[in-house]
Amino acid sequence: MSEGDNWRHFSHDADVGVQGFGSTVESAFQNAALALTAIVMDPREVRPLEEISVECTAPDHELLLYEWLNRIIYEMDVRRMIFGRYDVKIDGDRLTAVLRGEPMDNKKQDLAVDLKGATFTELKAAQENGRWVAQCVIDV
Amino acid sequence: MRVSMDLGRFERINDYTWRIPQSGNMRVPGIIYASEALIREMDDKVYDQVRNVATLPGIVKASMAMPDAHWGYGFPIGGVAAFDPKHGVVSAGGVGFDISCGVRLIKTGLKRHELEGRMERLADTLFARIPAGVGSKSHLRLTDDEMDAMLTGGASWAVGQGYGKPEDLERIEERGRMEGADPREVSERARVRQSPEMGTLGSGNHYLEVQEVGEVREPTIAKAYGLDAGDVVISIHCGSRGLGHQIGTEYLKLMAIEAAKHGIHLPDRELACAPINSQIGRSYLGAMRSAINCALANRQILTQFTRDVFADLFPHAKLDLLYDVSHNTCKEEQHIVDGEKRTLFVHRKGATRAFGPGHPDLPDVFKEVGQPVIIGGSMGTGSYILAGTKESEALSFSSSCHGAGRAMSRTQATKKWQGDKVIADLKGKGILIRSPTMRGVAEEAPGAYKNLDEVVAAADGARISVTVVHLKPLICIKG
């Protein structure tokens, strides 16, 4: 899995870069999250059986992206869930989101690798060429 | 886009030592230990990262990179940097997310021929009883008090809980217990994240591998280690799991925000650091040392699970530890600099400590020959045990490499290989793979990794370590 409609992976030696694109910062964040899921398994194959709500804050969009992706990684780890759908709202320095997914089961799903954390490497949340780009490298 | 290294910017000290002269904001020179072939293959970003580390306050002697250096986070993977305790910094980026990821080598007392006809059953049993893969958990759950005890006690705590023997501790760095851990600096989120993960292997490049000692290159040292050709041994490669990852995440952000308050200019935000002599520096050290203990406890528990399997299948086997080494740490150590003994905080990011002969911190059994340095390779190509050298103290603060590094991205690997075919091919070579993920196997295909032979040869050439034995893979349990 390396590319979806509005997300892609980029190379970083040992690990994986995620990029989400969108006409709004929220959609770029949603698509970066789909790229994050895709490191583990195809997000299109994740069933939206359960949902959780999260929120996080940060003083700028880049730190907010860092917080957002690391929050997803935390929730995946503690709930043993994989998420395939993300609905994000950003209001100033506050992000709220609903994550939908299902429990992890490596007997039924091909779960490639654990996510350790989103890093500051190649961290960007900015408008480029008329669209928002949200990206960073994920330590796996 | 990957750009290869331009050698024109280096001074060639010898065939295996390349110096980046001190310039601009660098406080010390850079040194890369590698053959010409290896350094040419390195991404140019390694040069930038070695230079960036050299700008950090209180750095002593040089910013170094080992022969397996590649593009990392702030520090290159394979980076080594030592800092003065009064004027220097500690960097969460210089340790990484998988704090105290490391490898332990266990001897079995068995010879290869004793596994004939029993390999499949051993592979299946290990796969059933070693928790591995994404989302895996063990039966262990610690209360708050037990978690604190584990975070301060490390492998020593685990032995006290019945996981292993007291004599194991002599064969683990820090005697199995990192001093200076402060569980109060470990967040609730890190504890919750760790809760189901005690005694789990993880995933990605983490593994438990049954191996055969192959070529013996240094017979005297091999004999001191109790290793002979044909011996069956076991390597366990994993780290501090969710707890370490969460600590890395939290402190990286804290330090990145705090750096400016301490007058530290970060050429790269990922170099996030704080003065060792500051509240946040002390907090991080307390948390990081707790994570080291978590990793040591984790590998100790996995060792017991492995002993239980062998007790059932090979009751006459005797599983004794050779050594346990970590490769993502910052440790307070004594080193000689310009003839003077100094206390330094040594970061090793994807680099392994390699104390040489005579080092006072070594167990007696290793004092004459230097400590074992266990270097994991790919599933198909095998691993190495090296020994620390006396020269490595002056050259690299007693440090050497930790592995080969990837030759291509995970995405490229999955385009090139299919997991079930990789498993079939390796089975044809007598290597059994068990993993819950076929995509994960493809990502870890042998061809996805660089040539470890060249890396250890360069470490030999630079005299930062010496190759003792090669280990051939027999069974790999991959998470």
Coordinates of C-alpha atoms in Angstrom, one line a residue:
Chain A
M1 CA 0.0 0.0 0.0
S2 CA 1.7 3.2 -0.9
E3 CA -0.9 5.5 -2.4
G4 CA -4.6 6.4 -2.1
D5 CA -6.8 9.1 -3.7
N6 CA -5.4 11.8 -1.4
W7 CA -2.5 10.3 0.4
R8 CA 0.8 8.7 -0.2
H9 CA 3.8 7.2 1.4
F10 CA 7.3 8.5 0.9
S11 CA 10.6 6.8 1.6
H12 CA 12.8 7.3 4.7
D13 CA 15.4 4.7 4.9
A14 CA 14.3 2.6 7.9
D15 CA 10.8 4.0 8.3
V16 CA 7.9 5.5 6.4
G17 CA 6.8 9.0 5.5
V18 CA 3.0 9.8 5.3
Q19 CA 1.5 12.6 3.3
G20 CA -2.1 13.7 3.2
F21 CA -3.5 16.2 0.7
G22 CA -6.8 18.2 0.7
S23 CA -8.6 21.4 -0.1
T24 CA -8.8 22.1 3.6
V25 CA -6.4 21.5 6.5
E26 CA -8.9 19.1 8.0
S27 CA -9.1 17.0 4.9
A28 CA -5.3 16.9 4.7
F29 CA -5.1 15.8 8.3
Q30 CA -7.8 13.1 7.6
N31 CA -5.8 11.8 4.6
A32 CA -2.5 11.9 6.5
A33 CA -4.3 9.6 9.1
L34 CA -5.4 7.3 6.3
A35 CA -1.7 7.1 5.1
L36 CA -0.8 6.3 8.7
T37 CA -3.3 3.4 8.8
A38 CA -2.0 2.2 5.5
I39 CA 1.4 1.5 7.0
V40 CA -0.3 -1.2 9.0
M41 CA -3.1 -2.4 6.7
D42 CA -5.2 -1.2 3.8
P43 CA -7.6 1.4 5.3
R44 CA -10.3 0.3 2.8
E45 CA -10.4 -3.1 4.4
V46 CA -11.0 -1.7 7.9
R47 CA -14.6 -2.1 9.0
P48 CA -16.2 0.9 10.9
L49 CA -17.6 -1.3 13.7
E50 CA -16.7 1.0 16.6
E51 CA -16.0 4.7 17.0
I52 CA -14.1 6.8 19.5
S53 CA -13.7 10.6 19.9
V54 CA -10.5 12.4 20.5
E55 CA -9.3 15.9 20.9
C56 CA -5.9 17.5 21.0
T57 CA -4.4 21.0 21.0
A58 CA -1.2 22.7 19.8
P59 CA -0.1 26.2 19.1
D60 CA 0.4 25.7 15.3
H61 CA -0.7 23.3 12.5
E62 CA 2.6 21.4 12.5
L63 CA 2.6 20.6 16.2
L64 CA -1.1 19.9 15.9
L65 CA -0.3 17.3 13.1
Y66 CA 2.4 15.8 15.4
E67 CA -0.2 15.6 18.3
W68 CA -2.9 14.2 16.0
L69 CA -0.9 11.4 14.5
N70 CA 0.7 10.4 17.8
R71 CA -2.8 10.4 19.4
I72 CA -4.0 8.0 16.8
I73 CA -0.9 5.8 17.4
Y74 CA -1.6 5.9 21.1
E75 CA -5.3 4.9 20.7
M76 CA -4.4 2.1 18.3
D77 CA -2.0 0.7 20.9
V78 CA -4.1 1.0 24.0
R79 CA -7.4 0.0 22.5
R80 CA -5.8 -2.6 20.2
M81 CA -7.9 -1.1 17.3
I82 CA -7.2 -0.2 13.8
F83 CA -9.0 2.8 12.3
G84 CA -10.1 3.3 8.7
R85 CA -12.1 6.4 8.8
Y86 CA -11.4 9.8 10.3
D87 CA -13.6 12.9 10.6
V88 CA -11.6 15.9 11.7
K89 CA -12.6 19.4 12.8
I90 CA -10.0 22.1 13.6
D91 CA -11.0 25.2 15.4
G92 CA -8.0 27.5 16.1
D93 CA -5.5 25.4 18.1
R94 CA -8.0 22.6 18.9
L95 CA -8.6 19.5 16.9
T96 CA -11.6 17.2 17.5
A97 CA -12.1 14.0 15.6
V98 CA -14.2 10.8 15.4
L99 CA -12.2 7.7 14.5
R100 CA -14.0 4.6 13.2
G101 CA -12.5 1.1 13.0
E102 CA -12.4 -2.3 14.5
P103 CA -10.4 -4.4 16.9
M104 CA -7.0 -5.7 15.7
D105 CA -6.9 -9.4 15.1
N106 CA -3.7 -10.6 13.4
K107 CA -5.3 -14.0 12.7
K108 CA -7.8 -12.2 10.3
Q109 CA -6.0 -9.1 9.3
D110 CA -2.5 -8.8 7.8
L111 CA -1.1 -6.2 10.2
A112 CA 2.3 -5.4 8.8
V113 CA 4.1 -3.4 11.6
D114 CA 3.7 -1.5 14.8
L115 CA 3.7 2.3 14.7
K116 CA 6.2 3.7 17.3
G117 CA 5.6 7.4 16.8
A118 CA 5.2 10.3 14.5
T119 CA 8.4 12.3 14.3
F120 CA 9.4 15.9 13.5
T121 CA 11.3 14.7 10.4
E122 CA 9.9 16.2 7.2
L123 CA 7.0 17.6 9.4
K124 CA 4.9 20.0 7.4
A125 CA 1.3 21.3 7.5
A126 CA 1.0 24.0 4.9
Q127 CA -0.6 25.1 1.7
E128 CA 1.2 24.4 -1.5
N129 CA 0.1 24.9 -5.0
G130 CA -3.5 25.6 -3.9
R131 CA -3.9 22.6 -1.6
W132 CA -3.0 21.6 2.0
V133 CA -0.2 19.1 2.6
A134 CA 0.1 17.4 6.0
Q135 CA 3.2 15.1 6.3
C136 CA 5.9 13.6 8.5
V137 CA 7.9 10.5 8.9
I138 CA 6.6 7.7 11.1
D139 CA 9.0 5.6 13.2
V140 CA 8.0 2.0 12.8
Chain B
M1 CA 15.2 12.1 -3.2
R2 CA 18.2 10.1 -2.1
V3 CA 21.5 11.8 -2.8
S4 CA 24.7 9.8 -2.3
M5 CA 27.6 11.0 -0.2
D6 CA 30.1 13.5 -1.7
L7 CA 33.5 12.4 -0.4
G8 CA 35.2 15.6 -1.4
R9 CA 34.1 17.2 1.8
F10 CA 35.9 14.6 4.0
E11 CA 39.5 14.3 5.1
R12 CA 40.6 10.6 4.7
I13 CA 42.4 9.7 8.0
N14 CA 42.8 6.1 6.9
D15 CA 40.8 3.4 4.9
Y16 CA 38.1 3.3 7.5
T17 CA 38.1 6.7 9.1
W18 CA 36.7 9.9 7.5
R19 CA 36.8 13.3 9.1
I20 CA 34.5 16.2 8.6
P21 CA 36.6 19.3 9.5
Q22 CA 35.1 21.6 12.1
S23 CA 33.5 24.6 10.4
G24 CA 30.6 27.0 10.9
N25 CA 28.7 26.3 14.0
M26 CA 30.3 22.9 14.6
R27 CA 32.0 22.7 18.0
V28 CA 33.9 19.6 17.2
P29 CA 34.8 17.7 14.0
G30 CA 32.7 14.8 12.6
I31 CA 34.1 11.3 12.2
I32 CA 32.5 8.5 10.2
Y33 CA 33.9 5.0 10.5
A34 CA 33.3 3.2 7.3
S35 CA 34.9 1.8 4.2
E36 CA 35.0 4.0 1.1
A37 CA 32.4 1.8 -0.5
L38 CA 30.0 2.1 2.5
I39 CA 30.4 5.8 2.9
R40 CA 29.8 6.4 -0.8
E41 CA 26.5 4.5 -0.4
M42 CA 25.4 6.5 2.6
D43 CA 22.6 9.1 2.0
D44 CA 24.1 12.6 2.0
K45 CA 21.8 13.4 4.9
V46 CA 24.1 11.5 7.1
Y47 CA 26.8 14.1 6.5
D48 CA 24.3 16.9 7.5
Q49 CA 23.1 15.0 10.6
V50 CA 26.7 14.4 11.8
R51 CA 27.5 18.1 11.3
N52 CA 24.2 19.1 13.1
V53 CA 25.0 17.0 16.1
A54 CA 28.5 18.6 16.2
T55 CA 26.8 22.0 16.9
L56 CA 25.1 20.9 20.1
P57 CA 26.4 22.5 23.4
G58 CA 28.9 20.6 25.5
I59 CA 29.7 17.9 22.9
V60 CA 33.1 16.4 23.5
K61 CA 35.8 15.3 21.0
A62 CA 33.7 14.5 17.9
S63 CA 30.3 13.8 16.5
M64 CA 30.6 10.2 15.3
A65 CA 28.9 7.7 13.0
M66 CA 29.4 4.0 12.7
P67 CA 29.8 2.0 9.5
D68 CA 26.0 1.3 9.3
A69 CA 25.1 4.9 9.5
H70 CA 22.0 6.1 7.7
W71 CA 19.4 8.9 7.7
G72 CA 17.8 9.1 11.1
Y73 CA 15.9 11.6 13.3
G74 CA 18.2 14.5 14.2
F75 CA 21.0 12.1 15.0
P76 CA 21.9 9.7 12.2
I77 CA 21.1 6.1 13.0
G78 CA 24.5 4.8 13.9
G79 CA 25.3 8.1 15.6
V80 CA 27.5 8.4 18.8
A81 CA 27.9 11.7 20.7
A82 CA 29.2 12.3 24.2
F83 CA 28.4 15.4 26.3
D84 CA 29.9 17.1 29.3
P85 CA 27.6 16.9 32.3
K86 CA 27.8 20.6 33.3
H87 CA 27.7 22.2 29.8
G88 CA 26.2 19.5 27.7
V89 CA 22.8 18.4 26.6
V90 CA 20.7 15.2 26.6
S91 CA 18.6 14.6 23.5
A92 CA 15.4 12.5 23.2
G93 CA 16.1 12.4 19.5
G94 CA 19.6 11.1 20.2
V95 CA 18.1 8.1 21.9
G96 CA 15.0 7.6 19.8
F97 CA 11.6 6.1 20.2
D98 CA 12.5 2.5 20.9
I99 CA 14.6 3.3 24.0
S100 CA 17.1 0.5 24.8
C101 CA 16.1 -1.6 21.8
G102 CA 18.7 -4.3 21.9
V103 CA 19.7 -7.9 21.4
R104 CA 20.4 -10.7 23.8
L105 CA 22.2 -14.0 22.9
I106 CA 21.3 -17.2 24.7
K107 CA 23.4 -20.4 24.4
T108 CA 21.6 -23.7 24.5
G109 CA 24.2 -26.4 24.9
L110 CA 22.8 -28.1 21.8
K111 CA 24.5 -28.8 18.6
R112 CA 22.8 -28.3 15.2
H113 CA 22.4 -32.1 14.5
E114 CA 20.2 -32.3 17.6
L115 CA 17.6 -30.2 15.9
E116 CA 17.3 -32.6 12.9
G117 CA 13.7 -33.7 12.4
R118 CA 12.5 -31.4 15.1
M119 CA 12.9 -27.9 13.5
E120 CA 9.2 -27.6 12.4
R121 CA 7.9 -28.5 15.8
L122 CA 10.3 -26.1 17.5
A123 CA 9.3 -23.3 15.1
D124 CA 5.6 -23.9 15.6
T125 CA 5.9 -24.1 19.4
L126 CA 8.0 -20.9 19.6
F127 CA 5.5 -19.2 17.3
A128 CA 2.6 -20.3 19.5
R129 CA 4.2 -19.3 22.8
I130 CA 6.2 -16.1 22.1
P131 CA 3.7 -13.2 21.8
A132 CA 4.7 -11.4 18.5
G133 CA 3.2 -9.1 15.9
V134 CA 1.0 -6.0 15.8
G135 CA -1.5 -5.9 18.6
S136 CA -0.1 -9.0 20.4
K137 CA -0.2 -9.1 24.2
S138 CA 0.9 -11.4 26.9
H139 CA -0.9 -12.7 30.0
L140 CA 1.1 -10.4 32.3
R141 CA -0.6 -7.4 33.8
L142 CA 1.2 -5.3 36.4
T143 CA -0.4 -3.3 39.1
D144 CA 0.8 0.3 39.6
D145 CA 3.3 -0.8 42.3
E146 CA 4.5 -3.6 40.2
M147 CA 5.0 -1.3 37.2
D148 CA 7.1 1.1 39.4
A149 CA 9.1 -1.9 40.7
M150 CA 9.7 -3.0 37.1
L151 CA 10.7 0.5 36.0
T152 CA 13.3 0.7 38.7
G153 CA 14.3 -2.9 38.8
G154 CA 14.6 -3.9 35.2
A155 CA 15.7 -7.5 34.6
S156 CA 16.6 -7.8 38.3
W157 CA 12.9 -7.2 39.1
A158 CA 11.9 -9.8 36.5
V159 CA 14.2 -12.4 38.0
G160 CA 12.6 -11.7 41.4
Q161 CA 9.3 -12.5 39.8
G162 CA 10.5 -15.9 38.6
Y163 CA 11.6 -14.9 35.1
G164 CA 15.1 -16.4 34.9
K165 CA 18.0 -16.9 37.2
P166 CA 20.1 -14.5 39.4
E167 CA 23.2 -15.5 37.3
D168 CA 21.5 -14.0 34.2
L169 CA 22.0 -10.5 35.6
E170 CA 25.8 -10.7 35.4
R171 CA 25.3 -11.2 31.6
I172 CA 23.3 -8.1 31.0
E173 CA 24.6 -4.5 30.6
E174 CA 24.3 -2.6 33.9
R175 CA 23.9 -6.0 35.6
G176 CA 20.3 -5.9 34.4
R177 CA 19.3 -2.8 36.3
M178 CA 19.8 0.8 35.1
E179 CA 20.5 3.0 38.0
G180 CA 18.8 6.4 38.2
A181 CA 15.4 5.4 36.9
D182 CA 12.6 7.6 38.2
P183 CA 9.1 6.2 37.5
R184 CA 7.5 9.5 38.6
E185 CA 8.8 10.9 35.3
V186 CA 6.9 8.2 33.3
S187 CA 3.5 9.4 32.3
E188 CA 0.2 7.6 32.8
R189 CA -0.2 7.3 29.0
A190 CA 3.2 5.5 28.8
R191 CA 2.1 3.1 31.5
V192 CA -1.3 2.4 29.9
R193 CA 0.4 1.8 26.6
Q194 CA 2.8 -0.7 28.2
S195 CA 0.2 -2.5 30.2
P196 CA -0.6 -5.5 27.9
E197 CA 2.9 -5.5 26.3
M198 CA 5.2 -7.0 29.0
G199 CA 6.8 -10.1 27.5
T200 CA 6.0 -9.3 23.9
L201 CA 8.3 -9.2 20.9
G202 CA 6.8 -6.4 18.9
S203 CA 6.9 -6.3 15.1
G204 CA 8.9 -4.9 12.1
N205 CA 12.5 -5.9 12.5
H206 CA 12.0 -7.4 15.9
Y207 CA 12.5 -11.2 16.1
L208 CA 13.5 -14.3 18.0
E209 CA 15.9 -16.3 16.0
V210 CA 17.3 -19.8 16.6
Q211 CA 20.8 -19.8 15.0
E212 CA 23.8 -22.0 14.4
V213 CA 27.3 -20.8 15.1
G214 CA 29.1 -20.8 11.7
E215 CA 32.5 -19.4 10.9
V216 CA 34.7 -18.8 14.0
R217 CA 37.1 -16.0 13.2
E218 CA 38.6 -15.4 16.6
P219 CA 38.9 -18.8 18.3
T220 CA 40.4 -17.4 21.6
I221 CA 37.6 -15.0 22.1
A222 CA 34.9 -17.5 20.9
K223 CA 36.3 -20.0 23.5
A224 CA 36.1 -17.3 26.2
Y225 CA 32.4 -16.7 25.2
G226 CA 31.8 -20.5 25.3
L227 CA 31.0 -20.6 21.5
D228 CA 32.0 -23.3 19.0
A229 CA 31.0 -24.0 15.4
G230 CA 27.8 -25.9 15.2
D231 CA 26.4 -24.6 18.5
V232 CA 22.7 -23.7 18.6
V233 CA 22.1 -20.3 20.0
I234 CA 19.1 -17.9 20.2
S235 CA 18.9 -14.2 19.6
I236 CA 16.1 -12.0 20.9
H237 CA 15.8 -8.5 19.3
C238 CA 13.3 -6.1 20.8
G239 CA 13.0 -3.0 23.0
S240 CA 11.0 -1.1 25.5
R241 CA 7.7 -1.4 23.6
G242 CA 4.9 1.0 24.0
L243 CA 6.3 2.6 27.1
G244 CA 9.6 3.6 25.4
H245 CA 7.7 4.8 22.3
Q246 CA 5.5 7.0 24.4
I247 CA 8.3 8.5 26.4
G248 CA 10.2 9.3 23.2
T249 CA 7.1 11.0 21.7
E250 CA 6.4 13.1 24.8
Y251 CA 9.9 14.2 25.5
L252 CA 10.8 14.9 21.9
K253 CA 8.0 17.5 21.8
L254 CA 8.8 18.9 25.3
M255 CA 12.5 19.4 24.4
A256 CA 11.7 20.9 21.0
I257 CA 9.6 23.5 22.7
E258 CA 11.9 24.1 25.6
A259 CA 15.2 24.3 23.6
A260 CA 15.0 28.0 22.8
K261 CA 14.3 28.8 26.5
H262 CA 17.8 27.4 27.3
G263 CA 19.4 29.3 24.5
I264 CA 19.8 26.2 22.3
H265 CA 19.5 26.7 18.6
L266 CA 18.3 23.5 16.9
P267 CA 19.5 23.2 13.3
D268 CA 16.9 20.3 13.1
R269 CA 13.9 20.2 15.4
E270 CA 14.4 16.4 15.7
L271 CA 17.6 17.2 17.6
A272 CA 15.3 18.3 20.5
C273 CA 17.5 18.4 23.6
A274 CA 17.8 20.0 27.0
P275 CA 20.7 20.8 29.2
I276 CA 21.6 17.7 31.3
N277 CA 21.7 20.1 34.2
S278 CA 18.1 21.3 33.9
Q279 CA 14.7 20.1 35.2
I280 CA 13.6 18.7 31.8
G281 CA 17.0 17.1 31.3
R282 CA 16.8 15.4 34.7
S283 CA 13.2 14.4 34.1
Y284 CA 14.1 12.8 30.7
L285 CA 17.0 10.9 32.2
G286 CA 14.7 9.5 34.9
A287 CA 12.1 8.5 32.3
M288 CA 14.7 7.1 29.8
R289 CA 16.4 5.0 32.4
S290 CA 13.0 3.6 33.4
A291 CA 12.5 2.7 29.8
I292 CA 15.8 0.9 29.7
N293 CA 14.7 -1.1 32.7
C294 CA 11.4 -1.9 30.8
A295 CA 13.4 -3.2 27.8
L296 CA 15.7 -5.3 30.0
A297 CA 12.7 -6.7 31.9
N298 CA 11.0 -7.4 28.6
R299 CA 13.9 -9.4 27.2
Q300 CA 14.2 -11.3 30.5
I301 CA 10.6 -12.3 30.4
L302 CA 10.9 -13.4 26.8
T303 CA 14.0 -15.4 27.7
Q304 CA 11.9 -17.3 30.3
F305 CA 9.2 -18.0 27.7
T306 CA 11.9 -19.4 25.5
R307 CA 13.4 -21.5 28.2
D308 CA 10.0 -23.0 28.9
V309 CA 9.6 -24.0 25.2
F310 CA 13.1 -25.7 25.2
A311 CA 12.4 -27.3 28.6
D312 CA 9.4 -29.0 26.9
L313 CA 11.1 -30.0 23.7
F314 CA 14.7 -30.4 24.6
P315 CA 14.8 -31.1 28.3
H316 CA 18.6 -31.6 28.3
A317 CA 19.2 -28.1 26.8
K318 CA 20.8 -25.5 29.1
L319 CA 19.8 -22.0 28.1
D320 CA 22.4 -19.7 29.5
L321 CA 22.8 -16.0 28.6
L322 CA 25.9 -14.9 26.7
Y323 CA 25.1 -11.2 26.9
D324 CA 22.4 -8.6 26.4
V325 CA 23.3 -5.3 24.7
S326 CA 21.2 -2.2 24.0
H327 CA 21.6 0.2 21.1
N328 CA 19.4 3.3 21.7
T329 CA 20.5 4.8 25.0
C330 CA 22.2 7.7 26.7
K331 CA 24.5 6.5 29.5
E332 CA 26.6 8.3 32.1
E333 CA 30.1 6.7 31.7
Q334 CA 33.7 7.4 32.5
H335 CA 36.0 8.0 29.5
I336 CA 39.6 9.2 29.0
V337 CA 39.7 12.4 26.9
D338 CA 43.1 14.1 26.3
G339 CA 44.6 12.0 29.0
E340 CA 42.1 13.0 31.6
K341 CA 39.3 10.8 33.1
R342 CA 35.9 12.5 32.5
T343 CA 32.3 11.7 33.2
L344 CA 30.3 11.9 30.0
F345 CA 26.8 11.3 28.8
V346 CA 27.2 9.1 25.8
H347 CA 24.3 8.9 23.3
R348 CA 24.3 5.8 21.1
K349 CA 21.5 6.0 18.5
G350 CA 21.5 2.7 16.6
A351 CA 25.0 2.1 17.9
T352 CA 26.1 -0.5 20.5
R353 CA 28.4 -0.1 23.4
A354 CA 31.6 -2.2 23.0
F355 CA 33.8 -2.2 26.1
G356 CA 37.2 -3.7 25.3
P357 CA 39.5 -5.9 27.3
G358 CA 40.3 -4.6 30.8
H359 CA 37.2 -2.4 31.1
P360 CA 36.3 -2.2 34.8
D361 CA 32.6 -2.4 34.2
L362 CA 32.8 -5.8 32.5
P363 CA 31.9 -9.1 34.2
D364 CA 35.1 -11.1 35.0
V365 CA 34.4 -13.6 32.3
F366 CA 34.8 -10.9 29.6
K367 CA 37.6 -8.8 31.2
E368 CA 40.4 -10.4 29.1
V369 CA 38.7 -10.4 25.7
G370 CA 36.2 -7.6 25.8
Q371 CA 32.4 -7.7 25.8
P372 CA 30.3 -9.5 23.2
V373 CA 28.6 -7.1 20.8
I374 CA 25.6 -8.8 19.1
I375 CA 24.8 -7.6 15.6
G376 CA 21.5 -8.7 14.1
G377 CA 21.3 -9.3 10.4
S378 CA 18.4 -10.1 8.1
M379 CA 16.3 -13.3 8.2
G380 CA 18.2 -14.9 5.4
T381 CA 21.8 -13.7 5.8
G382 CA 22.6 -14.2 9.5
S383 CA 24.1 -12.2 12.3
Y384 CA 27.4 -11.7 14.0
I385 CA 29.0 -11.6 17.4
L386 CA 31.8 -9.1 17.7
A387 CA 34.0 -8.2 20.6
G388 CA 34.9 -4.8 22.0
T389 CA 38.5 -3.7 21.4
K390 CA 40.8 -1.7 23.6
E391 CA 41.2 0.9 20.8
S392 CA 37.5 1.6 20.6
E393 CA 37.7 3.6 23.9
A394 CA 39.9 6.3 22.2
L395 CA 38.2 6.0 18.8
S396 CA 34.5 5.9 19.5
F397 CA 33.9 6.1 23.3
S398 CA 33.8 2.3 23.2
S399 CA 31.0 2.1 20.5
S400 CA 30.4 0.0 17.4
C401 CA 27.7 -0.7 14.9
H402 CA 24.3 -2.3 15.5
G403 CA 23.1 -3.8 12.2
A404 CA 23.1 -3.4 8.4
G405 CA 20.3 -0.9 7.9
R406 CA 17.8 -1.1 5.1
A407 CA 18.7 -1.0 1.4
M408 CA 15.2 0.0 0.3
S409 CA 12.0 1.3 1.8
R410 CA 9.2 -1.0 3.1
T411 CA 7.0 0.1 0.1
Q412 CA 9.7 -0.8 -2.4
A413 CA 10.2 -4.2 -0.6
T414 CA 6.5 -5.1 -0.8
K415 CA 6.5 -4.3 -4.6
K416 CA 9.5 -6.5 -5.1
W417 CA 8.7 -9.5 -2.9
Q418 CA 5.7 -11.4 -1.6
G419 CA 5.8 -12.8 1.9
D420 CA 4.7 -16.3 1.2
K421 CA 7.4 -16.6 -1.6
V422 CA 10.1 -15.2 0.7
I423 CA 9.1 -17.9 3.3
A424 CA 9.2 -20.6 0.7
D425 CA 12.5 -19.5 -0.7
L426 CA 14.1 -19.4 2.8
K427 CA 12.6 -22.8 3.6
G428 CA 14.4 -24.1 0.6
K429 CA 17.6 -23.0 2.2
G430 CA 16.7 -24.6 5.5
I431 CA 15.5 -21.5 7.3
L432 CA 12.0 -21.6 8.8
I433 CA 10.1 -18.4 9.2
R434 CA 7.0 -17.9 11.3
S435 CA 5.2 -14.6 11.3
P436 CA 1.6 -13.4 11.6
T437 CA 2.0 -11.0 8.7
M438 CA 3.0 -11.8 5.1
R439 CA 3.3 -8.2 4.2
G440 CA 5.6 -7.8 7.2
V441 CA 7.7 -10.7 5.9
A442 CA 8.0 -9.0 2.5
E443 CA 9.1 -5.8 4.1
E444 CA 11.8 -7.7 6.0
A445 CA 13.0 -9.7 3.0
P446 CA 16.7 -10.4 3.1
G447 CA 17.2 -8.3 0.0
A448 CA 15.7 -5.3 1.6
Y449 CA 18.8 -5.0 3.9
K450 CA 22.3 -3.9 3.1
N451 CA 25.2 -6.3 3.3
L452 CA 26.1 -6.8 7.0
D453 CA 29.4 -8.5 6.0
E454 CA 30.7 -5.2 4.8
V455 CA 29.5 -3.3 7.9
V456 CA 31.3 -5.7 10.3
A457 CA 34.4 -5.8 8.1
A458 CA 34.5 -2.0 8.2
A459 CA 34.1 -2.1 12.0
D460 CA 37.0 -4.5 12.1
G461 CA 39.1 -2.3 9.8
A462 CA 38.4 0.8 11.9
R463 CA 39.3 -1.3 15.0
I464 CA 36.2 -0.3 16.9
S465 CA 35.3 -4.0 17.3
V466 CA 36.5 -7.4 16.1
T467 CA 34.4 -10.1 14.5
V468 CA 34.3 -13.3 16.5
V469 CA 31.7 -15.6 15.0
H470 CA 29.0 -15.6 12.3
L471 CA 25.6 -16.9 13.2
K472 CA 23.5 -18.7 10.6
P473 CA 19.7 -18.4 10.9
L474 CA 17.7 -21.6 11.4
I475 CA 14.3 -20.5 12.7
C476 CA 13.0 -16.9 12.8
I477 CA 9.9 -15.9 14.7
K478 CA 9.2 -12.5 13.2
G479 CA 6.6 -10.2 14.8

